[in-house]
PDB file of C-alpha atoms in Angstrom:
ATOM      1  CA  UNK A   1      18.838  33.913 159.470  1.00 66.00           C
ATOM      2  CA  UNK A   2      16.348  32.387 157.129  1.00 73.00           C
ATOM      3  CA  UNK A   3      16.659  32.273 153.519  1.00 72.00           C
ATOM      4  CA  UNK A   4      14.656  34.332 151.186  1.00 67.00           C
ATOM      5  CA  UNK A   5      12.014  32.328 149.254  1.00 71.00           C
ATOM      6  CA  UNK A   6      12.829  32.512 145.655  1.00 68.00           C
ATOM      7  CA  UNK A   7      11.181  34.465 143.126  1.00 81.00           C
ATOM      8  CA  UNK A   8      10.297  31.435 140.629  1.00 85.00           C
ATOM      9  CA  UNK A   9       9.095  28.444 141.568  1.00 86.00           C
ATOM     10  CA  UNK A  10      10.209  26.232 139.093  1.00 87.00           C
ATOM     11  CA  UNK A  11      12.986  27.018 136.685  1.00 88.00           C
ATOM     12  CA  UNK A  12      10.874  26.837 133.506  1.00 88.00           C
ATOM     13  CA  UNK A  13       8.872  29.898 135.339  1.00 91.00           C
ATOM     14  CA  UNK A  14      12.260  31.732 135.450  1.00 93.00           C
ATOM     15  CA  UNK A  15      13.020  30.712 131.671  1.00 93.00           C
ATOM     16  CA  UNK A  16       9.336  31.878 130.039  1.00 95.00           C
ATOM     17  CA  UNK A  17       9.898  35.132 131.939  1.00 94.00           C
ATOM     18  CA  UNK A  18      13.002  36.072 130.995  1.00 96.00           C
ATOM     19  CA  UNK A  19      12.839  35.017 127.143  1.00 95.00           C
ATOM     20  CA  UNK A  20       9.128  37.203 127.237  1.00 96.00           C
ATOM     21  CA  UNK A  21      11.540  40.011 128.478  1.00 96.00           C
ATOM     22  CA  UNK A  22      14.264  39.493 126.195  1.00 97.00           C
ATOM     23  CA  UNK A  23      11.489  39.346 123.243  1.00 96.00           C
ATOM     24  CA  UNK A  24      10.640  42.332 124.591  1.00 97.00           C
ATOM     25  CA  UNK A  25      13.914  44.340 125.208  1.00 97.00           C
ATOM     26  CA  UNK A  26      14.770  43.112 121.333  1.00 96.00           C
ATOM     27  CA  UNK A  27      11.450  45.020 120.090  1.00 96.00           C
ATOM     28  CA  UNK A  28       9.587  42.094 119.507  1.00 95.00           C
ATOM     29  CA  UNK A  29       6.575  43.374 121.167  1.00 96.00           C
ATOM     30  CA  UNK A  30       5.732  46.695 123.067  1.00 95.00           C
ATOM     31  CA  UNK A  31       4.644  46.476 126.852  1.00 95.00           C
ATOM     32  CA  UNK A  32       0.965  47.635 126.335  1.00 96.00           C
ATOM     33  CA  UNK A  33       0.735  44.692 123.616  1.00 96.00           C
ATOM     34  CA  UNK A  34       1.702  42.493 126.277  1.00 96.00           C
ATOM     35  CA  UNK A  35      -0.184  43.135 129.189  1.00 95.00           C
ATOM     36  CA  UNK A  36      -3.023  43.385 126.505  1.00 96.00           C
ATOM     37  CA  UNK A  37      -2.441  39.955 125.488  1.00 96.00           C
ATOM     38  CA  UNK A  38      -1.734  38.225 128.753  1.00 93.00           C
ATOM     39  CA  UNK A  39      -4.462  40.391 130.844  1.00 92.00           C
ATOM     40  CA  UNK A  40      -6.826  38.383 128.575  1.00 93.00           C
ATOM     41  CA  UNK A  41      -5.134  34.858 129.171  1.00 92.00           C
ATOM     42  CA  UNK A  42      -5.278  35.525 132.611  1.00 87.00           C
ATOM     43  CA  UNK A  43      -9.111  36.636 132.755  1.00 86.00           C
ATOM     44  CA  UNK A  44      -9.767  33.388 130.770  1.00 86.00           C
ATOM     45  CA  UNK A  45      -7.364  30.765 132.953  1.00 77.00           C
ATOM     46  CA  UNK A  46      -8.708  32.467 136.676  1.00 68.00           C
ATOM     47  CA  UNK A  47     -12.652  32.129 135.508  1.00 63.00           C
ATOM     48  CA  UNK A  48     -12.962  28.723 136.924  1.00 63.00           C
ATOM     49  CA  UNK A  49     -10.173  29.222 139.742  1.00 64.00           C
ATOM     50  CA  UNK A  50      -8.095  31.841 141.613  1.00 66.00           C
ATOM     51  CA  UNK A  51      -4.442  31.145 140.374  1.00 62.00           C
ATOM     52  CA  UNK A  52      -2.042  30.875 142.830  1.00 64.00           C
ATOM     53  CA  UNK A  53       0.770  32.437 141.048  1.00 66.00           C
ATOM     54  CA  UNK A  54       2.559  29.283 140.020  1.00 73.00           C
ATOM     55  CA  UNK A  55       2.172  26.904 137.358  1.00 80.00           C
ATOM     56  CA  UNK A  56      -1.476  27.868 136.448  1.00 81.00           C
ATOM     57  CA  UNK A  57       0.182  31.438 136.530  1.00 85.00           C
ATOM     58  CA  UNK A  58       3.190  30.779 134.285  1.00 90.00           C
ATOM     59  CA  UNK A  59       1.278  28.382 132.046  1.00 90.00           C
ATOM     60  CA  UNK A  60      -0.931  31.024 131.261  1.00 91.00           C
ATOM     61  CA  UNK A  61       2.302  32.925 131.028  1.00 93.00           C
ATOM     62  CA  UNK A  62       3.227  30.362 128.233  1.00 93.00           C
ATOM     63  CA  UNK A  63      -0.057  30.664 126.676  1.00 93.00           C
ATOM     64  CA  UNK A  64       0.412  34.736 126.043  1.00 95.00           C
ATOM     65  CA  UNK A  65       3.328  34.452 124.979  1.00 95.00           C
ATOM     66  CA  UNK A  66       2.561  31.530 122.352  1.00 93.00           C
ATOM     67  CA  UNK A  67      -0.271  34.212 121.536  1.00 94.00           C
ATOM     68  CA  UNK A  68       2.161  36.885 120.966  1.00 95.00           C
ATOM     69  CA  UNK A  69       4.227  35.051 118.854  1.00 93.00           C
ATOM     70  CA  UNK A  70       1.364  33.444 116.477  1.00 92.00           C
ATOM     71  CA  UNK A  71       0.376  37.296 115.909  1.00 92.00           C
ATOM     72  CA  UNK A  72       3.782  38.748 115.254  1.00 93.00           C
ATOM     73  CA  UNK A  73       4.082  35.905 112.811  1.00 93.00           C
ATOM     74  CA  UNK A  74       7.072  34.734 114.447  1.00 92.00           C
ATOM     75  CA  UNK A  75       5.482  30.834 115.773  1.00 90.00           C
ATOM     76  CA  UNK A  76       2.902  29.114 113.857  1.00 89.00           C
ATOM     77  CA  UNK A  77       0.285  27.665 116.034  1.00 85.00           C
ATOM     78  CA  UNK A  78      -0.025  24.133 114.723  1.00 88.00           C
ATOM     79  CA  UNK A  79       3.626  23.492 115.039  1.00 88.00           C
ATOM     80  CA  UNK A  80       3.136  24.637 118.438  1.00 87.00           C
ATOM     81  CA  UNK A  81       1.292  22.033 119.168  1.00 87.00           C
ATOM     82  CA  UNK A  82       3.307  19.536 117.652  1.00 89.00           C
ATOM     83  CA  UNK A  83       5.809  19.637 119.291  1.00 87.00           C
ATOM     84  CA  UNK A  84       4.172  20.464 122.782  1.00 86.00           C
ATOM     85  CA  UNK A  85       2.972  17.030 121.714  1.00 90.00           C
ATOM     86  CA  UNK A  86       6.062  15.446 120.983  1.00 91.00           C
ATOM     87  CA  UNK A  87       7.567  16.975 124.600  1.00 87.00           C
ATOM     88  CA  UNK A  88       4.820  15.567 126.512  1.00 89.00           C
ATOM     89  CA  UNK A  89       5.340  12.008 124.446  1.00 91.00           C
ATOM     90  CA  UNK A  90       9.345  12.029 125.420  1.00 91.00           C
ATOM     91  CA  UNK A  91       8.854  13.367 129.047  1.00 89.00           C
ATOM     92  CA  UNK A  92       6.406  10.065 129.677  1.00 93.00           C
ATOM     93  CA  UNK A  93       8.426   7.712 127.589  1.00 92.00           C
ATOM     94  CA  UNK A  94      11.417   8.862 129.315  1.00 93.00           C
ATOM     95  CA  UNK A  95      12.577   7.165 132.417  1.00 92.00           C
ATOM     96  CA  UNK A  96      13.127   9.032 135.687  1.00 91.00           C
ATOM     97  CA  UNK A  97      16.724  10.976 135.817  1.00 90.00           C
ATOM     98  CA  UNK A  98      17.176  11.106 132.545  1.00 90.00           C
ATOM     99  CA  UNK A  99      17.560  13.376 129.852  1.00 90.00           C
ATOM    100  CA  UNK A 100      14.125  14.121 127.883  1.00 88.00           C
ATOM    101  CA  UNK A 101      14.475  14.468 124.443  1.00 88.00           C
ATOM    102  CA  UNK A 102      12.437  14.541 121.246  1.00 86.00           C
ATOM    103  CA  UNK A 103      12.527  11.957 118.398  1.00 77.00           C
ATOM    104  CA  UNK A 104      13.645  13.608 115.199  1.00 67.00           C
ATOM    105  CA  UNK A 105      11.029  12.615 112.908  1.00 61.00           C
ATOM    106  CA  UNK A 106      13.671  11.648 110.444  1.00 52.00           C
ATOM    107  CA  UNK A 107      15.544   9.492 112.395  1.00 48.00           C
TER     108      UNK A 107
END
């Protein structure tokens, strides 16, 4: 018998997706709002390629839903970014098998 692929990829696909529908199931946002939102991410991430329902999907996944929360006032864009920043800083200054974490800025 041969094992069923699984649904996500990557466990960070599996994470974005449920905390969109947990947003979602705590009122957060309405359905139509969504697809709204993420219809357009998609449209702009697939111009220059045909996503293949991984990464490049769930990134854009990430993107709407970064989106989402900049217009419900809920995420401020900037600090977004900062610590997107700070993430990508700690996973490449962190060695192989280890745990990544972020510098606190006061410490």
């Amino acid at each position: 018998m041969t094992q069923p692929s699984p649904t996500f990829e990557a466990p960070w696909h599996a994470d974005v997706f449920a905390l969109t529908v947990a947003l979602h199931d705590n009122g957060t946002f309405d359905w139509p709002e969504w697809t709204h939102i993420f219809g357009s991410v998609l449209a702009q991430q697939g111009c220059d390629q045909e996503l293949d329902g991984g990464d490049d999907y769930f990134t854009a996944w990430v993107i709407a839903l970064e989106e989402m929360l900049s217009r419900k006032g809920l995420a401020d864009s900037e600090i977004l970014s900062s610590l997107k920043t700070a993430w990508t800083q700690a996973y490449l200054d962190t060695p192989h098998g280890q745990p990544v974490q972020i510098k606190r800025a006061d410490a």
